[in-house]
Structure formats: C-alpha cells, structure tokens
Amino acid sequence: MAKKNALGKGLGALLSENSVSEAAVVEETTPKVAASPLVTSTLPAAISTKEDGSLWIDPNLLKPNPKQPRIEFNPKQLEELCESIKVNGILQPIIIEEAEGGDFYIIAGERRTRAAKMAGLDKVPVQLRKFDEQKKLEMALIENIQRADLNPIEEAMAYYNLIQMGDLNQEEVAKRVGKARATVANAIRLLKLPEDIQHSLVSGQITSGHARALLMVKNDADMRVMFGKIVGSGLSVREAEALADQYNNGGRASSKKEAEKSKPKKDADVLNFEQELRNIFGTRDVSLKGDINKGSIVIGFDNNKDFERIYEVLLGKK
C-alpha cells in the first residue's frame, strides 16, 4: 500500500522507509514510495567505499538538484558551515543520484556540498539513490523547510511546483511537507505580488506580514502607494493592515469616483508619469497639472512622516 504522507514525517522518515546497505542503489517511484528497493553490487567508478561500507565521492562531480527550490545561499552561513566542516567533517551523508556524463545530482545536501568545496575537501560521504522528478523536488523541499533555509518566494514556488508536477491540491501538498494547509495557501498567494515587490520580500526589505497586507488591497494603484509607505515610512504590519482596510473602504478611489467622472481624461503618458512619481515618493496624492509641455507637479502628504520622506527623496537622500 502506498504511503502517500511519508514526507510529512520529515526527511529522516522518508529515507528510513527505503533503507538498504550503503553500497546499494535504491529505486524510488511515486506513488509506490514503499516499493521493494533495487539492489546492485556495481557502483559507478567515481564512487569509492570505505571498510565500514560508507560511500565517498569528489564533491566537484556533484551538480545541483535540477528541482532544488532554493536559489539564494547566504554567504555568511556557508562560511560558518565551512569552518564547522573543517573541524568536524560532514556528519550527514549527501544524498545523490547518478546523472549522465559521469556526474551526479545532489538530491539533498547542496549547502554541505558547497561548504565542503570551500573547505577544500576532495571526498565527501554520500548515499546513492534514484528518484523520479517529483520526488527530487519533494526531497529538496523537505530538507530546506526543516532547516528554514528557503526565502518566502522560493518556498511558495516549491509548493506551486509540487501542485503542478504531482497534480495535487493544497491539502495534499501540506500533508506531504508536514505543514498546515493555511501555511501552504498563504505562501502560494505571495506569487500574486508584482515581481519587484517579490524581490523586496526576498531581500528582507519587507516581511511576509507586509506582503500579505499588500495582497489585501483590491486596487493595484493603492497597493503601489502602500508599498511605498511601508518601505519609506517603515510601517509595521499592523499599520499596513489598517491602511489596506482604509483603502478598501473608500480611502482612495471609491470616495472620488464622482469627481473623477467630471474630469477630462488624461493622456496615457501623463498617467504613467504620475504613477512613477507615486512609486518614488510613496504617496497616492501626486498629480500633473497641465501637460508634459507646461504645467506643475503637485505632491500631497498626510502627515509629518510623509513630508520628511518626500523631502529626503527630493534631496536625493533616499
């Protein structure tokens, strides 16, 4: 009987369910996670064995998992891991799969591999296994989630890819990775953010709480204004949520609908210019009076914080 929820138990549980001798190659398929392993006595020439049966390989032959959800690796954390490896070695084998051309894919343990190369190791301990495409993603995802190594967008993309690849729903993905369904749902929603706001989330300029508050805003222009306020004025998550509620309840476009109807439509270039200024100054009250040939620019602000931020932008301090 297939054990569909094996991944929810963690990476260790996943590996132990198919454990064989260290010199064996394990055939794993989905959905038959608990299928009988395929054992062979023939190892690739690049892999050497020690007397205790452990497998070792040159880390330079290891290539990143093609389904690795993590894109960014913290240089400081890698350096710390490198120093630890120099003293203690690699305590947990790197899980690999044979690839074409004499290379091997890292299924789990890319940070350890990178740090081992930095430490100058010529051999690292490995476990040789075989996985289908979906399981490669699940393995890498589980390892990273258990170590809290993924940034919010990487985690969201990993969940999304699992859904697409395995034809799963959010509840099934949540069970596989040992998370609550709401956690998976909230993570995937982050992918609806504009790309530049996603980058701000990855860089730490805004938090996941800020991102969820931005997703509450119904109007795209209001979202842009609110993003500028979060970055420029340092709004807390609670303040951002209150501002989103204000915008959604007539704090912007809704209260001005009738007035806007009576105004002549502006040229598209003027509208784009005004929106760019809103993004720069982090305020929704920016307008060009006249046209691009002659007129004036009006920048409104709601409080002293807004004024100070606009003032600093004008002086080139931000």
PDB file of C-alpha atoms in Angstrom:
ATOM      1  CA  MET A   1       0.000   0.000   0.000  1.00  0.00           C
ATOM      2  CA  ALA A   2       1.416   3.412  -0.954  1.00  0.00           C
ATOM      3  CA  LYS A   3       2.447   5.697   1.893  1.00  0.00           C
ATOM      4  CA  LYS A   4       1.316   8.995   0.423  1.00  0.00           C
ATOM      5  CA  ASN A   5       2.055  11.035   3.545  1.00  0.00           C
ATOM      6  CA  ALA A   6       5.583   9.770   4.182  1.00  0.00           C
ATOM      7  CA  LEU A   7       7.108  13.171   3.566  1.00  0.00           C
ATOM      8  CA  GLY A   8       5.014  14.712   6.305  1.00  0.00           C
ATOM      9  CA  LYS A   9       7.130  12.760   8.778  1.00  0.00           C
ATOM     10  CA  GLY A  10      10.294  14.508   7.659  1.00  0.00           C
ATOM     11  CA  LEU A  11      13.372  13.675   5.628  1.00  0.00           C
ATOM     12  CA  GLY A  12      14.632  11.052   8.067  1.00  0.00           C
ATOM     13  CA  ALA A  13      11.385   9.110   7.863  1.00  0.00           C
ATOM     14  CA  LEU A  14      11.446   9.254   4.091  1.00  0.00           C
ATOM     15  CA  LEU A  15      14.939   7.799   3.936  1.00  0.00           C
ATOM     16  CA  SER A  16      14.441   5.112   6.583  1.00  0.00           C
ATOM     17  CA  GLU A  17      11.426   3.681   4.799  1.00  0.00           C
ATOM     18  CA  ASN A  18      13.662   2.634   1.918  1.00  0.00           C
ATOM     19  CA  SER A  19      16.924   1.971   3.767  1.00  0.00           C
ATOM     20  CA  VAL A  20      19.336  -0.581   2.297  1.00  0.00           C
ATOM     21  CA  SER A  21      23.072  -1.175   2.550  1.00  0.00           C
ATOM     22  CA  GLU A  22      25.239   1.879   1.844  1.00  0.00           C
ATOM     23  CA  ALA A  23      26.564   0.187  -1.291  1.00  0.00           C
ATOM     24  CA  ALA A  24      23.122  -0.159  -2.799  1.00  0.00           C
ATOM     25  CA  VAL A  25      21.241   1.935  -5.294  1.00  0.00           C
ATOM     26  CA  VAL A  26      17.600   2.489  -4.297  1.00  0.00           C
ATOM     27  CA  GLU A  27      14.900   2.734  -6.950  1.00  0.00           C
ATOM     28  CA  GLU A  28      12.076   5.011  -5.666  1.00  0.00           C
ATOM     29  CA  THR A  29       8.961   5.772  -7.642  1.00  0.00           C
ATOM     30  CA  THR A  30       5.766   7.706  -6.975  1.00  0.00           C
ATOM     31  CA  PRO A  31       3.218   6.681  -5.808  1.00  0.00           C
ATOM     32  CA  LYS A  32       4.917   3.410  -4.774  1.00  0.00           C
ATOM     33  CA  VAL A  33       7.052   5.034  -2.100  1.00  0.00           C
ATOM     34  CA  ALA A  34       7.410   1.788  -0.138  1.00  0.00           C
ATOM     35  CA  ALA A  35       8.216  -0.408  -3.143  1.00  0.00           C
ATOM     36  CA  SER A  36      10.979  -3.012  -2.814  1.00  0.00           C
ATOM     37  CA  PRO A  37      14.401  -1.476  -3.440  1.00  0.00           C
ATOM     38  CA  LEU A  38      16.561  -2.472  -6.376  1.00  0.00           C
ATOM     39  CA  VAL A  39      19.971  -3.597  -5.120  1.00  0.00           C
ATOM     40  CA  THR A  40      23.055  -3.825  -7.297  1.00  0.00           C
ATOM     41  CA  SER A  41      26.628  -4.637  -6.400  1.00  0.00           C
ATOM     42  CA  THR A  42      28.011  -2.453  -9.180  1.00  0.00           C
ATOM     43  CA  LEU A  43      28.838   1.108  -8.198  1.00  0.00           C
ATOM     44  CA  PRO A  44      29.867   3.931 -10.569  1.00  0.00           C
ATOM     45  CA  ALA A  45      33.643   4.173 -10.910  1.00  0.00           C
ATOM     46  CA  ALA A  46      33.697   7.659  -9.360  1.00  0.00           C
ATOM     47  CA  ILE A  47      32.372   6.338  -6.032  1.00  0.00           C
ATOM     48  CA  SER A  48      34.742   4.724  -3.563  1.00  0.00           C
ATOM     49  CA  THR A  49      33.914   2.723  -0.438  1.00  0.00           C
ATOM     50  CA  LYS A  50      35.490   2.527   2.992  1.00  0.00           C
ATOM     51  CA  GLU A  51      35.768  -0.515   5.230  1.00  0.00           C
ATOM     52  CA  ASP A  52      32.610   0.468   7.097  1.00  0.00           C
ATOM     53  CA  GLY A  53      30.640   0.383   3.816  1.00  0.00           C
ATOM     54  CA  SER A  54      30.243   4.154   3.510  1.00  0.00           C
ATOM     55  CA  LEU A  55      30.351   5.738   0.064  1.00  0.00           C
ATOM     56  CA  TRP A  56      32.609   8.688  -0.865  1.00  0.00           C
ATOM     57  CA  ILE A  57      32.957  10.906  -3.928  1.00  0.00           C
ATOM     58  CA  ASP A  58      34.758  14.003  -5.201  1.00  0.00           C
ATOM     59  CA  PRO A  59      32.367  16.936  -4.487  1.00  0.00           C
ATOM     60  CA  ASN A  60      33.334  18.533  -7.801  1.00  0.00           C
ATOM     61  CA  LEU A  61      31.372  15.766  -9.550  1.00  0.00           C
ATOM     62  CA  LEU A  62      28.154  16.775  -7.783  1.00  0.00           C
ATOM     63  CA  LYS A  63      25.694  19.000  -9.656  1.00  0.00           C
ATOM     64  CA  PRO A  64      22.762  20.898  -8.083  1.00  0.00           C
ATOM     65  CA  ASN A  65      19.409  19.144  -7.913  1.00  0.00           C
ATOM     66  CA  PRO A  66      17.516  20.328 -11.023  1.00  0.00           C
ATOM     67  CA  LYS A  67      14.444  20.612  -8.771  1.00  0.00           C
ATOM     68  CA  GLN A  68      16.233  22.489  -5.974  1.00  0.00           C
ATOM     69  CA  PRO A  69      13.738  25.141  -4.789  1.00  0.00           C
ATOM     70  CA  ARG A  70      16.381  27.321  -3.175  1.00  0.00           C
ATOM     71  CA  ILE A  71      18.036  29.894  -5.418  1.00  0.00           C
ATOM     72  CA  GLU A  72      19.973  32.024  -2.943  1.00  0.00           C
ATOM     73  CA  PHE A  73      22.547  30.789  -0.421  1.00  0.00           C
ATOM     74  CA  ASN A  74      23.609  33.024   2.467  1.00  0.00           C
ATOM     75  CA  PRO A  75      27.400  33.574   2.130  1.00  0.00           C
ATOM     76  CA  LYS A  76      27.910  34.078   5.871  1.00  0.00           C
ATOM     77  CA  GLN A  77      26.063  30.879   6.761  1.00  0.00           C
ATOM     78  CA  LEU A  78      28.061  28.969   4.142  1.00  0.00           C
ATOM     79  CA  GLU A  79      31.293  30.284   5.638  1.00  0.00           C
ATOM     80  CA  GLU A  80      30.183  29.195   9.117  1.00  0.00           C
ATOM     81  CA  LEU A  81      29.292  25.728   7.805  1.00  0.00           C
ATOM     82  CA  CYS A  82      32.640  25.562   6.013  1.00  0.00           C
ATOM     83  CA  GLU A  83      34.507  26.243   9.271  1.00  0.00           C
ATOM     84  CA  SER A  84      32.439  23.586  11.055  1.00  0.00           C
ATOM     85  CA  ILE A  85      33.208  21.039   8.333  1.00  0.00           C
ATOM     86  CA  LYS A  86      36.935  21.782   8.599  1.00  0.00           C
ATOM     87  CA  VAL A  87      36.780  20.843  12.284  1.00  0.00           C
ATOM     88  CA  ASN A  88      34.137  18.109  12.383  1.00  0.00           C
ATOM     89  CA  GLY A  89      33.831  16.874   8.803  1.00  0.00           C
ATOM     90  CA  ILE A  90      30.457  16.151   7.195  1.00  0.00           C
ATOM     91  CA  LEU A  91      28.332  14.298   9.728  1.00  0.00           C
ATOM     92  CA  GLN A  92      25.357  13.537   7.468  1.00  0.00           C
ATOM     93  CA  PRO A  93      25.883  11.962   4.015  1.00  0.00           C
ATOM     94  CA  ILE A  94      24.824  13.899   0.937  1.00  0.00           C
ATOM     95  CA  ILE A  95      22.050  12.150  -0.965  1.00  0.00           C
ATOM     96  CA  ILE A  96      22.870  11.888  -4.667  1.00  0.00           C
ATOM     97  CA  GLU A  97      21.584  10.363  -7.888  1.00  0.00           C
ATOM     98  CA  GLU A  98      23.655   9.342 -10.898  1.00  0.00           C
ATOM     99  CA  ALA A  99      23.338  11.667 -13.890  1.00  0.00           C
ATOM    100  CA  GLU A 100      24.617  11.418 -17.447  1.00  0.00           C
ATOM    101  CA  GLY A 101      28.253  12.034 -18.329  1.00  0.00           C
ATOM    102  CA  GLY A 102      29.758  10.700 -15.112  1.00  0.00           C
ATOM    103  CA  ASP A 103      28.273  13.431 -12.922  1.00  0.00           C
ATOM    104  CA  PHE A 104      25.780  13.124 -10.069  1.00  0.00           C
ATOM    105  CA  TYR A 105      22.808  15.218  -8.946  1.00  0.00           C
ATOM    106  CA  ILE A 106      22.586  16.439  -5.347  1.00  0.00           C
ATOM    107  CA  ILE A 107      19.135  15.444  -4.143  1.00  0.00           C
ATOM    108  CA  ALA A 108      19.657  16.691  -0.582  1.00  0.00           C
ATOM    109  CA  GLY A 109      22.708  18.445   0.839  1.00  0.00           C
ATOM    110  CA  GLU A 110      23.650  21.251  -1.549  1.00  0.00           C
ATOM    111  CA  ARG A 111      24.729  23.573   1.294  1.00  0.00           C
ATOM    112  CA  ARG A 112      27.002  20.857   2.675  1.00  0.00           C
ATOM    113  CA  THR A 113      28.434  20.284  -0.807  1.00  0.00           C
ATOM    114  CA  ARG A 114      29.157  23.976  -1.361  1.00  0.00           C
ATOM    115  CA  ALA A 115      30.723  24.311   2.078  1.00  0.00           C
ATOM    116  CA  ALA A 116      32.810  21.155   1.510  1.00  0.00           C
ATOM    117  CA  LYS A 117      34.219  22.648  -1.692  1.00  0.00           C
ATOM    118  CA  MET A 118      35.012  25.869   0.188  1.00  0.00           C
ATOM    119  CA  ALA A 119      36.795  23.778   2.829  1.00  0.00           C
ATOM    120  CA  GLY A 120      38.894  22.102   0.133  1.00  0.00           C
ATOM    121  CA  LEU A 121      37.642  18.538   0.728  1.00  0.00           C
ATOM    122  CA  ASP A 122      38.432  16.090  -2.070  1.00  0.00           C
ATOM    123  CA  LYS A 123      35.942  13.471  -0.833  1.00  0.00           C
ATOM    124  CA  VAL A 124      32.515  13.722   0.813  1.00  0.00           C
ATOM    125  CA  PRO A 125      30.230  10.965   2.206  1.00  0.00           C
ATOM    126  CA  VAL A 126      27.180  10.176   0.076  1.00  0.00           C
ATOM    127  CA  GLN A 127      24.156   7.926  -0.242  1.00  0.00           C
ATOM    128  CA  LEU A 128      23.425   6.852  -3.834  1.00  0.00           C
ATOM    129  CA  ARG A 129      19.730   6.659  -4.700  1.00  0.00           C
ATOM    130  CA  LYS A 130      17.341   7.127  -7.577  1.00  0.00           C
ATOM    131  CA  PHE A 131      14.213   9.304  -7.621  1.00  0.00           C
ATOM    132  CA  ASP A 132      11.595  10.408 -10.100  1.00  0.00           C
ATOM    133  CA  GLU A 133      11.236  14.111 -10.920  1.00  0.00           C
ATOM    134  CA  GLN A 134       8.522  14.804  -8.340  1.00  0.00           C
ATOM    135  CA  LYS A 135      10.446  13.091  -5.560  1.00  0.00           C
ATOM    136  CA  LYS A 136      13.553  15.166  -6.318  1.00  0.00           C
ATOM    137  CA  LEU A 137      11.562  18.313  -5.651  1.00  0.00           C
ATOM    138  CA  GLU A 138       9.921  16.863  -2.539  1.00  0.00           C
ATOM    139  CA  MET A 139      13.260  15.759  -1.076  1.00  0.00           C
ATOM    140  CA  ALA A 140      14.912  19.147  -1.600  1.00  0.00           C
ATOM    141  CA  LEU A 141      11.836  20.966  -0.337  1.00  0.00           C
ATOM    142  CA  ILE A 142      11.604  18.903   2.849  1.00  0.00           C
ATOM    143  CA  GLU A 143      15.285  19.356   3.655  1.00  0.00           C
ATOM    144  CA  ASN A 144      15.151  23.118   3.185  1.00  0.00           C
ATOM    145  CA  ILE A 145      11.887  23.596   5.066  1.00  0.00           C
ATOM    146  CA  GLN A 146      13.135  21.569   8.031  1.00  0.00           C
ATOM    147  CA  ARG A 147      16.172  23.848   8.214  1.00  0.00           C
ATOM    148  CA  ALA A 148      14.157  27.049   7.481  1.00  0.00           C
ATOM    149  CA  ASP A 149      16.556  27.737   4.599  1.00  0.00           C
ATOM    150  CA  LEU A 150      14.101  28.904   1.931  1.00  0.00           C
ATOM    151  CA  ASN A 151      13.087  32.516   1.495  1.00  0.00           C
ATOM    152  CA  PRO A 152       9.296  33.084   1.230  1.00  0.00           C
ATOM    153  CA  ILE A 153       9.214  33.227  -2.584  1.00  0.00           C
ATOM    154  CA  GLU A 154      11.374  30.119  -3.003  1.00  0.00           C
ATOM    155  CA  GLU A 155       9.091  28.232  -0.612  1.00  0.00           C
ATOM    156  CA  ALA A 156       5.998  29.474  -2.463  1.00  0.00           C
ATOM    157  CA  MET A 157       7.431  28.384  -5.825  1.00  0.00           C
ATOM    158  CA  ALA A 158       8.310  24.959  -4.416  1.00  0.00           C
ATOM    159  CA  TYR A 159       4.732  24.415  -3.211  1.00  0.00           C
ATOM    160  CA  TYR A 160       3.379  25.635  -6.543  1.00  0.00           C
ATOM    161  CA  ASN A 161       5.688  23.308  -8.499  1.00  0.00           C
ATOM    162  CA  LEU A 162       4.625  20.348  -6.347  1.00  0.00           C
ATOM    163  CA  ILE A 163       0.981  21.117  -7.121  1.00  0.00           C
ATOM    164  CA  GLN A 164       1.663  21.353 -10.846  1.00  0.00           C
ATOM    165  CA  MET A 165       4.013  18.389 -11.087  1.00  0.00           C
ATOM    166  CA  GLY A 166       2.049  15.967  -8.952  1.00  0.00           C
ATOM    167  CA  ASP A 167      -1.446  17.197  -9.846  1.00  0.00           C
ATOM    168  CA  LEU A 168      -2.011  17.755  -6.118  1.00  0.00           C
ATOM    169  CA  ASN A 169      -4.240  20.152  -4.221  1.00  0.00           C
ATOM    170  CA  GLN A 170      -3.027  22.380  -1.393  1.00  0.00           C
ATOM    171  CA  GLU A 171      -4.240  19.968   1.287  1.00  0.00           C
ATOM    172  CA  GLU A 172      -2.238  17.095  -0.242  1.00  0.00           C
ATOM    173  CA  VAL A 173       0.900  19.232  -0.546  1.00  0.00           C
ATOM    174  CA  ALA A 174       0.527  20.351   3.076  1.00  0.00           C
ATOM    175  CA  LYS A 175       0.401  16.719   4.255  1.00  0.00           C
ATOM    176  CA  ARG A 176       3.451  15.781   2.215  1.00  0.00           C
ATOM    177  CA  VAL A 177       5.613  18.538   3.666  1.00  0.00           C
ATOM    178  CA  GLY A 178       4.214  18.408   7.195  1.00  0.00           C
ATOM    179  CA  LYS A 179       2.667  21.897   7.125  1.00  0.00           C
ATOM    180  CA  ALA A 180      -0.805  23.281   7.777  1.00  0.00           C
ATOM    181  CA  ARG A 181      -2.908  23.840   4.652  1.00  0.00           C
ATOM    182  CA  ALA A 182      -3.241  27.537   5.534  1.00  0.00           C
ATOM    183  CA  THR A 183       0.560  27.848   5.565  1.00  0.00           C
ATOM    184  CA  VAL A 184       0.794  26.457   2.054  1.00  0.00           C
ATOM    185  CA  ALA A 185      -2.108  28.603   0.822  1.00  0.00           C
ATOM    186  CA  ASN A 186      -0.666  31.813   2.294  1.00  0.00           C
ATOM    187  CA  ALA A 187       2.742  31.049   0.816  1.00  0.00           C
ATOM    188  CA  ILE A 188       1.398  30.473  -2.699  1.00  0.00           C
ATOM    189  CA  ARG A 189      -0.583  33.741  -2.553  1.00  0.00           C
ATOM    190  CA  LEU A 190       2.734  35.613  -2.396  1.00  0.00           C
ATOM    191  CA  LEU A 191       3.307  34.695  -6.051  1.00  0.00           C
ATOM    192  CA  LYS A 192       0.473  37.090  -6.963  1.00  0.00           C
ATOM    193  CA  LEU A 193       2.604  40.055  -5.905  1.00  0.00           C
ATOM    194  CA  PRO A 194       4.317  42.133  -8.627  1.00  0.00           C
ATOM    195  CA  GLU A 195       7.840  40.962  -9.337  1.00  0.00           C
ATOM    196  CA  ASP A 196       9.573  43.990  -7.794  1.00  0.00           C
ATOM    197  CA  ILE A 197       7.624  43.558  -4.547  1.00  0.00           C
ATOM    198  CA  GLN A 198       8.599  39.872  -4.527  1.00  0.00           C
ATOM    199  CA  HIS A 199      12.242  40.960  -4.792  1.00  0.00           C
ATOM    200  CA  SER A 200      11.752  43.287  -1.809  1.00  0.00           C
ATOM    201  CA  LEU A 201      10.385  40.350   0.167  1.00  0.00           C
ATOM    202  CA  VAL A 202      13.349  38.140  -0.780  1.00  0.00           C
ATOM    203  CA  SER A 203      15.865  40.867   0.150  1.00  0.00           C
ATOM    204  CA  GLY A 204      14.196  41.446   3.525  1.00  0.00           C
ATOM    205  CA  GLN A 205      13.074  44.984   2.709  1.00  0.00           C
ATOM    206  CA  ILE A 206       9.546  43.920   3.646  1.00  0.00           C
ATOM    207  CA  THR A 207       8.297  40.937   5.679  1.00  0.00           C
ATOM    208  CA  SER A 208       5.823  38.202   4.783  1.00  0.00           C
ATOM    209  CA  GLY A 209       3.320  40.007   7.028  1.00  0.00           C
ATOM    210  CA  HIS A 210       3.726  43.182   4.975  1.00  0.00           C
ATOM    211  CA  ALA A 211       3.344  41.141   1.795  1.00  0.00           C
ATOM    212  CA  ARG A 212       0.070  39.608   2.998  1.00  0.00           C
ATOM    213  CA  ALA A 213      -1.186  43.083   3.937  1.00  0.00           C
ATOM    214  CA  LEU A 214      -0.380  44.289   0.419  1.00  0.00           C
ATOM    215  CA  LEU A 215      -2.349  41.380  -1.018  1.00  0.00           C
ATOM    216  CA  MET A 216      -5.374  42.576   0.949  1.00  0.00           C
ATOM    217  CA  VAL A 217      -5.533  45.749  -1.172  1.00  0.00           C
ATOM    218  CA  LYS A 218      -8.051  45.468  -4.002  1.00  0.00           C
ATOM    219  CA  ASN A 219      -6.783  48.367  -6.126  1.00  0.00           C
ATOM    220  CA  ASP A 220      -3.380  47.953  -7.832  1.00  0.00           C
ATOM    221  CA  ALA A 221      -2.588  51.668  -7.594  1.00  0.00           C
ATOM    222  CA  ASP A 222      -3.370  51.612  -3.866  1.00  0.00           C
ATOM    223  CA  MET A 223      -1.080  48.600  -3.467  1.00  0.00           C
ATOM    224  CA  ARG A 224       1.740  50.588  -5.045  1.00  0.00           C
ATOM    225  CA  VAL A 225       1.129  53.555  -2.772  1.00  0.00           C
ATOM    226  CA  MET A 226       1.003  51.335   0.282  1.00  0.00           C
ATOM    227  CA  PHE A 227       4.221  49.569  -0.724  1.00  0.00           C
ATOM    228  CA  GLY A 228       5.927  52.968  -0.916  1.00  0.00           C
ATOM    229  CA  LYS A 229       4.684  53.840   2.572  1.00  0.00           C
ATOM    230  CA  ILE A 230       5.859  50.512   4.014  1.00  0.00           C
ATOM    231  CA  VAL A 231       9.352  50.974   2.603  1.00  0.00           C
ATOM    232  CA  GLY A 232       9.603  54.737   3.041  1.00  0.00           C
ATOM    233  CA  SER A 233       7.910  55.210   6.409  1.00  0.00           C
ATOM    234  CA  GLY A 234       8.688  51.861   7.990  1.00  0.00           C
ATOM    235  CA  LEU A 235       5.058  50.910   8.622  1.00  0.00           C
ATOM    236  CA  SER A 236       4.529  47.968  10.953  1.00  0.00           C
ATOM    237  CA  VAL A 237       2.482  45.007   9.725  1.00  0.00           C
ATOM    238  CA  ARG A 238      -0.463  46.124  11.867  1.00  0.00           C
ATOM    239  CA  GLU A 239      -0.268  49.656  10.425  1.00  0.00           C
ATOM    240  CA  ALA A 240      -0.090  48.231   6.909  1.00  0.00           C
ATOM    241  CA  GLU A 241      -3.168  46.069   7.526  1.00  0.00           C
ATOM    242  CA  ALA A 242      -5.072  49.104   8.849  1.00  0.00           C
ATOM    243  CA  LEU A 243      -4.058  51.122   5.783  1.00  0.00           C
ATOM    244  CA  ALA A 244      -5.178  48.305   3.466  1.00  0.00           C
ATOM    245  CA  ASP A 245      -8.555  48.273   5.196  1.00  0.00           C
ATOM    246  CA  GLN A 246      -8.775  52.053   4.823  1.00  0.00           C
ATOM    247  CA  TYR A 247      -8.050  51.900   1.094  1.00  0.00           C
ATOM    248  CA  ASN A 248     -10.555  49.091   0.572  1.00  0.00           C
ATOM    249  CA  ASN A 249     -13.254  51.062   2.343  1.00  0.00           C
ATOM    250  CA  GLY A 250     -13.168  54.251   0.322  1.00  0.00           C
ATOM    251  CA  GLY A 251      -9.928  55.793   1.463  1.00  0.00           C
ATOM    252  CA  ARG A 252      -8.922  56.343  -2.138  1.00  0.00           C
ATOM    253  CA  ALA A 253     -10.712  55.737  -5.419  1.00  0.00           C
ATOM    254  CA  SER A 254     -14.179  54.966  -4.042  1.00  0.00           C
ATOM    255  CA  SER A 255     -14.580  58.394  -2.411  1.00  0.00           C
ATOM    256  CA  LYS A 256     -13.519  60.184  -5.576  1.00  0.00           C
ATOM    257  CA  LYS A 257     -15.490  58.347  -8.235  1.00  0.00           C
ATOM    258  CA  GLU A 258     -17.988  61.102  -8.918  1.00  0.00           C
ATOM    259  CA  ALA A 259     -15.314  63.781  -9.022  1.00  0.00           C
ATOM    260  CA  GLU A 260     -13.208  61.725 -11.382  1.00  0.00           C
ATOM    261  CA  LYS A 261     -16.124  61.264 -13.787  1.00  0.00           C
ATOM    262  CA  SER A 262     -16.361  65.008 -14.364  1.00  0.00           C
ATOM    263  CA  LYS A 263     -12.629  65.398 -15.080  1.00  0.00           C
ATOM    264  CA  PRO A 264     -11.306  65.150 -18.644  1.00  0.00           C
ATOM    265  CA  LYS A 265      -9.295  62.014 -19.317  1.00  0.00           C
ATOM    266  CA  LYS A 266      -5.541  62.472 -19.102  1.00  0.00           C
ATOM    267  CA  ASP A 267      -3.048  61.391 -21.734  1.00  0.00           C
ATOM    268  CA  ALA A 268      -1.622  57.904 -21.116  1.00  0.00           C
ATOM    269  CA  ASP A 269       1.933  59.289 -20.874  1.00  0.00           C
ATOM    270  CA  VAL A 270       0.822  61.716 -18.160  1.00  0.00           C
ATOM    271  CA  LEU A 271      -0.897  58.954 -16.207  1.00  0.00           C
ATOM    272  CA  ASN A 272       2.217  56.756 -16.411  1.00  0.00           C
ATOM    273  CA  PHE A 273       4.379  59.686 -15.283  1.00  0.00           C
ATOM    274  CA  GLU A 274       2.117  60.338 -12.302  1.00  0.00           C
ATOM    275  CA  GLN A 275       2.227  56.671 -11.288  1.00  0.00           C
ATOM    276  CA  GLU A 276       6.019  56.658 -11.446  1.00  0.00           C
ATOM    277  CA  LEU A 277       6.081  59.659  -9.116  1.00  0.00           C
ATOM    278  CA  ARG A 278       3.697  57.905  -6.716  1.00  0.00           C
ATOM    279  CA  ASN A 279       6.059  54.935  -6.602  1.00  0.00           C
ATOM    280  CA  ILE A 280       9.070  57.184  -5.978  1.00  0.00           C
ATOM    281  CA  PHE A 281       7.510  59.320  -3.257  1.00  0.00           C
ATOM    282  CA  GLY A 282       5.317  56.637  -1.696  1.00  0.00           C
ATOM    283  CA  THR A 283       2.227  58.826  -1.736  1.00  0.00           C
ATOM    284  CA  ARG A 284      -1.045  58.454  -3.628  1.00  0.00           C
ATOM    285  CA  ASP A 285      -1.605  62.209  -3.941  1.00  0.00           C
ATOM    286  CA  VAL A 286       0.593  63.124  -6.919  1.00  0.00           C
ATOM    287  CA  SER A 287      -0.744  64.877  -9.993  1.00  0.00           C
ATOM    288  CA  LEU A 288       0.500  66.756 -13.023  1.00  0.00           C
ATOM    289  CA  LYS A 289      -1.477  69.943 -13.674  1.00  0.00           C
ATOM    290  CA  GLY A 290      -1.386  70.808 -17.360  1.00  0.00           C
ATOM    291  CA  ASP A 291       0.548  68.553 -19.713  1.00  0.00           C
ATOM    292  CA  ILE A 292       4.089  67.418 -20.371  1.00  0.00           C
ATOM    293  CA  ASN A 293       4.838  70.668 -22.214  1.00  0.00           C
ATOM    294  CA  LYS A 294       3.732  73.079 -19.490  1.00  0.00           C
ATOM    295  CA  GLY A 295       2.208  72.733 -16.052  1.00  0.00           C
ATOM    296  CA  SER A 296       3.042  71.945 -12.446  1.00  0.00           C
ATOM    297  CA  ILE A 297       3.525  68.857 -10.272  1.00  0.00           C
ATOM    298  CA  VAL A 298       1.551  68.664  -7.030  1.00  0.00           C
ATOM    299  CA  ILE A 299       2.695  66.239  -4.315  1.00  0.00           C
ATOM    300  CA  GLY A 300       0.375  65.780  -1.363  1.00  0.00           C
ATOM    301  CA  PHE A 301       1.182  64.302   2.045  1.00  0.00           C
ATOM    302  CA  ASP A 302      -0.871  63.184   5.036  1.00  0.00           C
ATOM    303  CA  ASN A 303       1.486  63.681   7.961  1.00  0.00           C
ATOM    304  CA  ASN A 304       4.949  64.748   9.049  1.00  0.00           C
ATOM    305  CA  LYS A 305       6.443  61.325   8.279  1.00  0.00           C
ATOM    306  CA  ASP A 306       5.212  61.583   4.705  1.00  0.00           C
ATOM    307  CA  PHE A 307       6.630  65.093   4.401  1.00  0.00           C
ATOM    308  CA  GLU A 308      10.058  64.068   5.729  1.00  0.00           C
ATOM    309  CA  ARG A 309      10.211  61.085   3.369  1.00  0.00           C
ATOM    310  CA  ILE A 310       9.278  63.206   0.326  1.00  0.00           C
ATOM    311  CA  TYR A 311      11.769  65.852   1.410  1.00  0.00           C
ATOM    312  CA  GLU A 312      14.589  63.292   1.625  1.00  0.00           C
ATOM    313  CA  VAL A 313      13.702  61.828  -1.786  1.00  0.00           C
ATOM    314  CA  LEU A 314      13.808  65.299  -3.341  1.00  0.00           C
ATOM    315  CA  LEU A 315      17.226  65.920  -1.809  1.00  0.00           C
ATOM    316  CA  GLY A 316      18.458  62.557  -3.084  1.00  0.00           C
ATOM    317  CA  LYS A 317      18.998  61.077   0.353  1.00  0.00           C
ATOM    318  CA  LYS A 318      16.848  58.022  -0.464  1.00  0.00           C
TER     319      LYS A 318
END
